[in-house]
């Protein structure tokens, strides 16, 4: 039997809180590349990345075929999601083992504010049950590195979390950019 490519296999998925009687959708470029997932059968949509919930990547039924919406994305698919605007400021990064990650840096007012920012980011991650790598470097710089360890790369879950972290109120913790002084000669 010929193996199906990830782009041509059928996968089960849920459409947000909408109950959908059409349980299968063709995983092709259109359905995997776009942040909006639409069930082909009923045209239901789960909305923007911020409105979605991270889906578990591990099977709950013991089925080895389970991958749901938690399929590893190609570099092209990741770049497309980064260009959509909901994950502004995030950068694509490839580690030594060629695994894709997305990363964002923030500069806080001081060390205590950096700790507070990590706690806020961690609370969102815990609510999504999707846990990024959080780093404080120097005395005021926070870096978040997001990827799906179970898939050795990026999944839509990573972009869902990144979009939610972007929406998190944090202006009270961040340093304001220095104003550039213009010469008036």
PDB file of C-alpha atoms in Angstrom:
ATOM      1  CA  UNK A   1       0.000   0.000   0.000  1.00  0.00           C
ATOM      2  CA  UNK A   2       1.340   3.399  -0.974  1.00  0.00           C
ATOM      3  CA  UNK A   3       1.930   5.776   1.951  1.00  0.00           C
ATOM      4  CA  UNK A   4      -0.035   9.010   1.824  1.00  0.00           C
ATOM      5  CA  UNK A   5       1.791  12.275   2.170  1.00  0.00           C
ATOM      6  CA  UNK A   6       0.804  14.472   5.133  1.00  0.00           C
ATOM      7  CA  UNK A   7      -0.798  16.887   2.685  1.00  0.00           C
ATOM      8  CA  UNK A   8      -3.145  14.303   1.203  1.00  0.00           C
ATOM      9  CA  UNK A   9      -4.202  12.358   4.290  1.00  0.00           C
ATOM     10  CA  UNK A  10      -7.573  12.889   5.943  1.00  0.00           C
ATOM     11  CA  UNK A  11      -7.581  14.038   9.535  1.00  0.00           C
ATOM     12  CA  UNK A  12     -10.158  14.449  12.254  1.00  0.00           C
ATOM     13  CA  UNK A  13     -10.589  17.845  13.828  1.00  0.00           C
ATOM     14  CA  UNK A  14     -13.000  19.854  15.890  1.00  0.00           C
ATOM     15  CA  UNK A  15     -14.192  23.268  14.818  1.00  0.00           C
ATOM     16  CA  UNK A  16     -13.850  25.350  17.970  1.00  0.00           C
ATOM     17  CA  UNK A  17     -16.970  25.164  20.092  1.00  0.00           C
ATOM     18  CA  UNK A  18     -19.145  24.500  17.044  1.00  0.00           C
ATOM     19  CA  UNK A  19     -20.395  20.957  16.855  1.00  0.00           C
ATOM     20  CA  UNK A  20     -19.612  19.714  13.387  1.00  0.00           C
ATOM     21  CA  UNK A  21     -21.043  16.562  11.871  1.00  0.00           C
ATOM     22  CA  UNK A  22     -18.429  16.517   9.121  1.00  0.00           C
ATOM     23  CA  UNK A  23     -15.412  15.015  10.825  1.00  0.00           C
ATOM     24  CA  UNK A  24     -12.909  14.870   8.009  1.00  0.00           C
ATOM     25  CA  UNK A  25     -11.194  17.573   6.024  1.00  0.00           C
ATOM     26  CA  UNK A  26      -8.646  17.203   3.266  1.00  0.00           C
ATOM     27  CA  UNK A  27      -5.278  18.373   4.580  1.00  0.00           C
ATOM     28  CA  UNK A  28      -3.967  20.263   1.587  1.00  0.00           C
ATOM     29  CA  UNK A  29      -2.159  23.511   1.123  1.00  0.00           C
ATOM     30  CA  UNK A  30      -5.337  25.561   1.539  1.00  0.00           C
ATOM     31  CA  UNK A  31      -6.459  23.950   4.786  1.00  0.00           C
ATOM     32  CA  UNK A  32      -3.023  23.770   6.402  1.00  0.00           C
ATOM     33  CA  UNK A  33      -1.657  27.150   5.375  1.00  0.00           C
ATOM     34  CA  UNK A  34      -4.475  29.375   6.505  1.00  0.00           C
ATOM     35  CA  UNK A  35      -4.993  30.391  10.105  1.00  0.00           C
ATOM     36  CA  UNK A  36      -8.723  29.864   9.620  1.00  0.00           C
ATOM     37  CA  UNK A  37      -9.765  26.216   9.560  1.00  0.00           C
ATOM     38  CA  UNK A  38     -12.977  25.619   7.641  1.00  0.00           C
ATOM     39  CA  UNK A  39     -14.807  22.306   7.632  1.00  0.00           C
ATOM     40  CA  UNK A  40     -15.451  21.443   3.986  1.00  0.00           C
ATOM     41  CA  UNK A  41     -18.770  19.826   4.877  1.00  0.00           C
ATOM     42  CA  UNK A  42     -20.448  22.659   6.811  1.00  0.00           C
ATOM     43  CA  UNK A  43     -18.166  25.650   6.140  1.00  0.00           C
ATOM     44  CA  UNK A  44     -17.830  26.274   9.898  1.00  0.00           C
ATOM     45  CA  UNK A  45     -14.823  28.288  10.900  1.00  0.00           C
ATOM     46  CA  UNK A  46     -12.963  28.393  14.167  1.00  0.00           C
ATOM     47  CA  UNK A  47     -11.928  32.028  13.672  1.00  0.00           C
ATOM     48  CA  UNK A  48      -8.671  33.812  14.275  1.00  0.00           C
ATOM     49  CA  UNK A  49      -5.667  32.330  16.042  1.00  0.00           C
ATOM     50  CA  UNK A  50      -6.505  34.219  19.252  1.00  0.00           C
ATOM     51  CA  UNK A  51     -10.000  32.682  19.294  1.00  0.00           C
ATOM     52  CA  UNK A  52      -8.685  29.109  18.966  1.00  0.00           C
ATOM     53  CA  UNK A  53      -7.527  26.698  21.660  1.00  0.00           C
ATOM     54  CA  UNK A  54      -4.382  24.613  21.402  1.00  0.00           C
ATOM     55  CA  UNK A  55      -5.220  21.020  20.455  1.00  0.00           C
ATOM     56  CA  UNK A  56      -3.432  18.103  22.156  1.00  0.00           C
ATOM     57  CA  UNK A  57      -0.742  16.505  20.010  1.00  0.00           C
ATOM     58  CA  UNK A  58      -0.694  13.182  21.798  1.00  0.00           C
ATOM     59  CA  UNK A  59      -3.423  10.625  21.087  1.00  0.00           C
ATOM     60  CA  UNK A  60      -6.055  10.161  23.765  1.00  0.00           C
ATOM     61  CA  UNK A  61      -7.411   6.974  22.170  1.00  0.00           C
ATOM     62  CA  UNK A  62      -4.182   5.112  21.520  1.00  0.00           C
ATOM     63  CA  UNK A  63      -4.484   5.547  17.746  1.00  0.00           C
ATOM     64  CA  UNK A  64      -1.128   6.033  16.065  1.00  0.00           C
ATOM     65  CA  UNK A  65      -2.841   7.867  13.197  1.00  0.00           C
ATOM     66  CA  UNK A  66      -3.984  10.692  15.473  1.00  0.00           C
ATOM     67  CA  UNK A  67      -2.444  13.976  14.480  1.00  0.00           C
ATOM     68  CA  UNK A  68      -5.491  16.200  14.225  1.00  0.00           C
ATOM     69  CA  UNK A  69      -4.487  19.798  13.633  1.00  0.00           C
ATOM     70  CA  UNK A  70      -1.188  19.144  15.341  1.00  0.00           C
ATOM     71  CA  UNK A  71       0.859  18.316  12.273  1.00  0.00           C
ATOM     72  CA  UNK A  72       4.340  19.754  11.916  1.00  0.00           C
ATOM     73  CA  UNK A  73       4.402  22.695   9.528  1.00  0.00           C
ATOM     74  CA  UNK A  74       6.898  23.201   6.734  1.00  0.00           C
ATOM     75  CA  UNK A  75       9.083  26.299   6.706  1.00  0.00           C
ATOM     76  CA  UNK A  76       6.892  27.759   3.941  1.00  0.00           C
ATOM     77  CA  UNK A  77       3.718  27.200   5.987  1.00  0.00           C
ATOM     78  CA  UNK A  78       5.333  28.748   9.081  1.00  0.00           C
ATOM     79  CA  UNK A  79       6.466  31.802   7.106  1.00  0.00           C
ATOM     80  CA  UNK A  80       2.940  32.197   5.750  1.00  0.00           C
ATOM     81  CA  UNK A  81       1.423  32.151   9.256  1.00  0.00           C
ATOM     82  CA  UNK A  82       4.051  34.655  10.445  1.00  0.00           C
ATOM     83  CA  UNK A  83       3.040  37.024   7.652  1.00  0.00           C
ATOM     84  CA  UNK A  84      -0.637  37.054   8.667  1.00  0.00           C
ATOM     85  CA  UNK A  85      -0.254  39.786  11.304  1.00  0.00           C
ATOM     86  CA  UNK A  86      -1.594  38.030  14.411  1.00  0.00           C
ATOM     87  CA  UNK A  87       1.920  37.049  15.454  1.00  0.00           C
ATOM     88  CA  UNK A  88       3.615  40.371  14.789  1.00  0.00           C
ATOM     89  CA  UNK A  89       7.148  40.606  16.125  1.00  0.00           C
ATOM     90  CA  UNK A  90       7.781  36.850  16.182  1.00  0.00           C
ATOM     91  CA  UNK A  91      10.743  35.507  14.233  1.00  0.00           C
ATOM     92  CA  UNK A  92      11.308  32.120  12.664  1.00  0.00           C
ATOM     93  CA  UNK A  93      14.343  30.326  14.075  1.00  0.00           C
ATOM     94  CA  UNK A  94      15.941  27.014  13.130  1.00  0.00           C
ATOM     95  CA  UNK A  95      17.922  25.181  15.807  1.00  0.00           C
ATOM     96  CA  UNK A  96      21.038  23.002  15.405  1.00  0.00           C
ATOM     97  CA  UNK A  97      18.866  19.958  14.671  1.00  0.00           C
ATOM     98  CA  UNK A  98      16.969  21.853  11.923  1.00  0.00           C
ATOM     99  CA  UNK A  99      13.802  22.118  14.039  1.00  0.00           C
ATOM    100  CA  UNK A 100      11.723  25.231  13.495  1.00  0.00           C
ATOM    101  CA  UNK A 101      10.830  27.523  16.415  1.00  0.00           C
ATOM    102  CA  UNK A 102       9.250  30.947  16.676  1.00  0.00           C
ATOM    103  CA  UNK A 103      10.794  33.473  19.013  1.00  0.00           C
ATOM    104  CA  UNK A 104      10.078  36.868  20.471  1.00  0.00           C
ATOM    105  CA  UNK A 105      12.084  39.229  22.699  1.00  0.00           C
ATOM    106  CA  UNK A 106      10.856  41.878  25.089  1.00  0.00           C
ATOM    107  CA  UNK A 107      12.906  44.409  27.075  1.00  0.00           C
ATOM    108  CA  UNK A 108      11.407  45.163  30.480  1.00  0.00           C
ATOM    109  CA  UNK A 109      11.926  48.080  32.859  1.00  0.00           C
ATOM    110  CA  UNK A 110      13.885  45.983  35.367  1.00  0.00           C
ATOM    111  CA  UNK A 111      14.532  42.456  36.632  1.00  0.00           C
ATOM    112  CA  UNK A 112      11.375  42.269  38.767  1.00  0.00           C
ATOM    113  CA  UNK A 113       9.274  43.318  35.741  1.00  0.00           C
ATOM    114  CA  UNK A 114      11.010  40.575  33.698  1.00  0.00           C
ATOM    115  CA  UNK A 115       9.938  38.021  36.327  1.00  0.00           C
ATOM    116  CA  UNK A 116       6.405  39.407  36.269  1.00  0.00           C
ATOM    117  CA  UNK A 117       6.310  39.158  32.470  1.00  0.00           C
ATOM    118  CA  UNK A 118       7.449  35.519  32.627  1.00  0.00           C
ATOM    119  CA  UNK A 119       4.654  34.796  35.117  1.00  0.00           C
ATOM    120  CA  UNK A 120       2.046  36.429  32.875  1.00  0.00           C
ATOM    121  CA  UNK A 121       3.305  34.558  29.821  1.00  0.00           C
ATOM    122  CA  UNK A 122       3.376  31.337  31.837  1.00  0.00           C
ATOM    123  CA  UNK A 123      -0.235  31.773  32.966  1.00  0.00           C
ATOM    124  CA  UNK A 124      -1.414  32.035  29.350  1.00  0.00           C
ATOM    125  CA  UNK A 125       0.710  29.037  28.362  1.00  0.00           C
ATOM    126  CA  UNK A 126      -0.669  26.968  31.247  1.00  0.00           C
ATOM    127  CA  UNK A 127      -4.247  27.848  30.287  1.00  0.00           C
ATOM    128  CA  UNK A 128      -3.499  26.600  26.757  1.00  0.00           C
ATOM    129  CA  UNK A 129      -1.574  23.572  28.059  1.00  0.00           C
ATOM    130  CA  UNK A 130       1.188  24.501  25.628  1.00  0.00           C
ATOM    131  CA  UNK A 131       4.448  25.391  27.340  1.00  0.00           C
ATOM    132  CA  UNK A 132       7.133  27.568  25.719  1.00  0.00           C
ATOM    133  CA  UNK A 133      10.738  27.987  26.763  1.00  0.00           C
ATOM    134  CA  UNK A 134      11.037  31.218  28.775  1.00  0.00           C
ATOM    135  CA  UNK A 135      14.412  32.916  29.265  1.00  0.00           C
ATOM    136  CA  UNK A 136      15.545  35.986  31.175  1.00  0.00           C
ATOM    137  CA  UNK A 137      18.884  37.215  29.905  1.00  0.00           C
ATOM    138  CA  UNK A 138      20.796  40.143  31.256  1.00  0.00           C
ATOM    139  CA  UNK A 139      18.746  41.863  33.890  1.00  0.00           C
ATOM    140  CA  UNK A 140      15.733  42.863  31.830  1.00  0.00           C
ATOM    141  CA  UNK A 141      15.402  40.887  28.618  1.00  0.00           C
ATOM    142  CA  UNK A 142      12.784  38.162  28.207  1.00  0.00           C
ATOM    143  CA  UNK A 143      12.868  35.728  25.325  1.00  0.00           C
ATOM    144  CA  UNK A 144      10.102  33.246  24.516  1.00  0.00           C
ATOM    145  CA  UNK A 145      10.879  30.279  22.291  1.00  0.00           C
ATOM    146  CA  UNK A 146       7.831  28.334  21.090  1.00  0.00           C
ATOM    147  CA  UNK A 147       7.730  24.994  19.300  1.00  0.00           C
ATOM    148  CA  UNK A 148       5.951  21.673  19.666  1.00  0.00           C
ATOM    149  CA  UNK A 149       8.364  19.159  21.148  1.00  0.00           C
ATOM    150  CA  UNK A 150       6.036  16.228  20.345  1.00  0.00           C
ATOM    151  CA  UNK A 151       6.303  17.088  16.633  1.00  0.00           C
ATOM    152  CA  UNK A 152       9.942  18.275  16.596  1.00  0.00           C
ATOM    153  CA  UNK A 153       8.930  21.551  15.020  1.00  0.00           C
ATOM    154  CA  UNK A 154       6.161  24.083  14.623  1.00  0.00           C
ATOM    155  CA  UNK A 155       2.438  23.377  14.608  1.00  0.00           C
ATOM    156  CA  UNK A 156      -0.572  25.637  14.482  1.00  0.00           C
ATOM    157  CA  UNK A 157      -0.644  25.419  18.306  1.00  0.00           C
ATOM    158  CA  UNK A 158       2.568  27.443  18.424  1.00  0.00           C
ATOM    159  CA  UNK A 159       1.000  30.259  16.430  1.00  0.00           C
ATOM    160  CA  UNK A 160      -2.162  30.143  18.546  1.00  0.00           C
ATOM    161  CA  UNK A 161      -0.041  30.582  21.677  1.00  0.00           C
ATOM    162  CA  UNK A 162       2.076  33.333  20.066  1.00  0.00           C
ATOM    163  CA  UNK A 163      -1.057  35.261  19.068  1.00  0.00           C
ATOM    164  CA  UNK A 164      -2.417  34.998  22.620  1.00  0.00           C
ATOM    165  CA  UNK A 165       0.916  36.107  24.108  1.00  0.00           C
ATOM    166  CA  UNK A 166       0.874  39.131  21.777  1.00  0.00           C
ATOM    167  CA  UNK A 167      -2.577  40.126  23.096  1.00  0.00           C
ATOM    168  CA  UNK A 168      -1.515  39.813  26.731  1.00  0.00           C
ATOM    169  CA  UNK A 169      -1.416  43.214  28.527  1.00  0.00           C
ATOM    170  CA  UNK A 170       2.239  43.909  29.289  1.00  0.00           C
ATOM    171  CA  UNK A 171       2.888  47.572  28.477  1.00  0.00           C
ATOM    172  CA  UNK A 172       3.266  48.379  32.187  1.00  0.00           C
ATOM    173  CA  UNK A 173       6.291  46.056  32.296  1.00  0.00           C
ATOM    174  CA  UNK A 174       8.101  47.044  29.107  1.00  0.00           C
ATOM    175  CA  UNK A 175      10.721  49.719  28.548  1.00  0.00           C
ATOM    176  CA  UNK A 176       9.761  52.461  26.188  1.00  0.00           C
ATOM    177  CA  UNK A 177      11.999  52.755  23.140  1.00  0.00           C
ATOM    178  CA  UNK A 178      14.566  55.505  23.401  1.00  0.00           C
ATOM    179  CA  UNK A 179      13.685  58.607  21.444  1.00  0.00           C
ATOM    180  CA  UNK A 180      16.083  59.487  18.667  1.00  0.00           C
ATOM    181  CA  UNK A 181      17.495  62.978  18.914  1.00  0.00           C
ATOM    182  CA  UNK A 182      17.548  64.680  15.545  1.00  0.00           C
ATOM    183  CA  UNK A 183      20.225  67.203  14.697  1.00  0.00           C
ATOM    184  CA  UNK A 184      18.700  70.497  13.556  1.00  0.00           C
ATOM    185  CA  UNK A 185      21.743  71.941  11.848  1.00  0.00           C
TER     186      UNK A 185
END
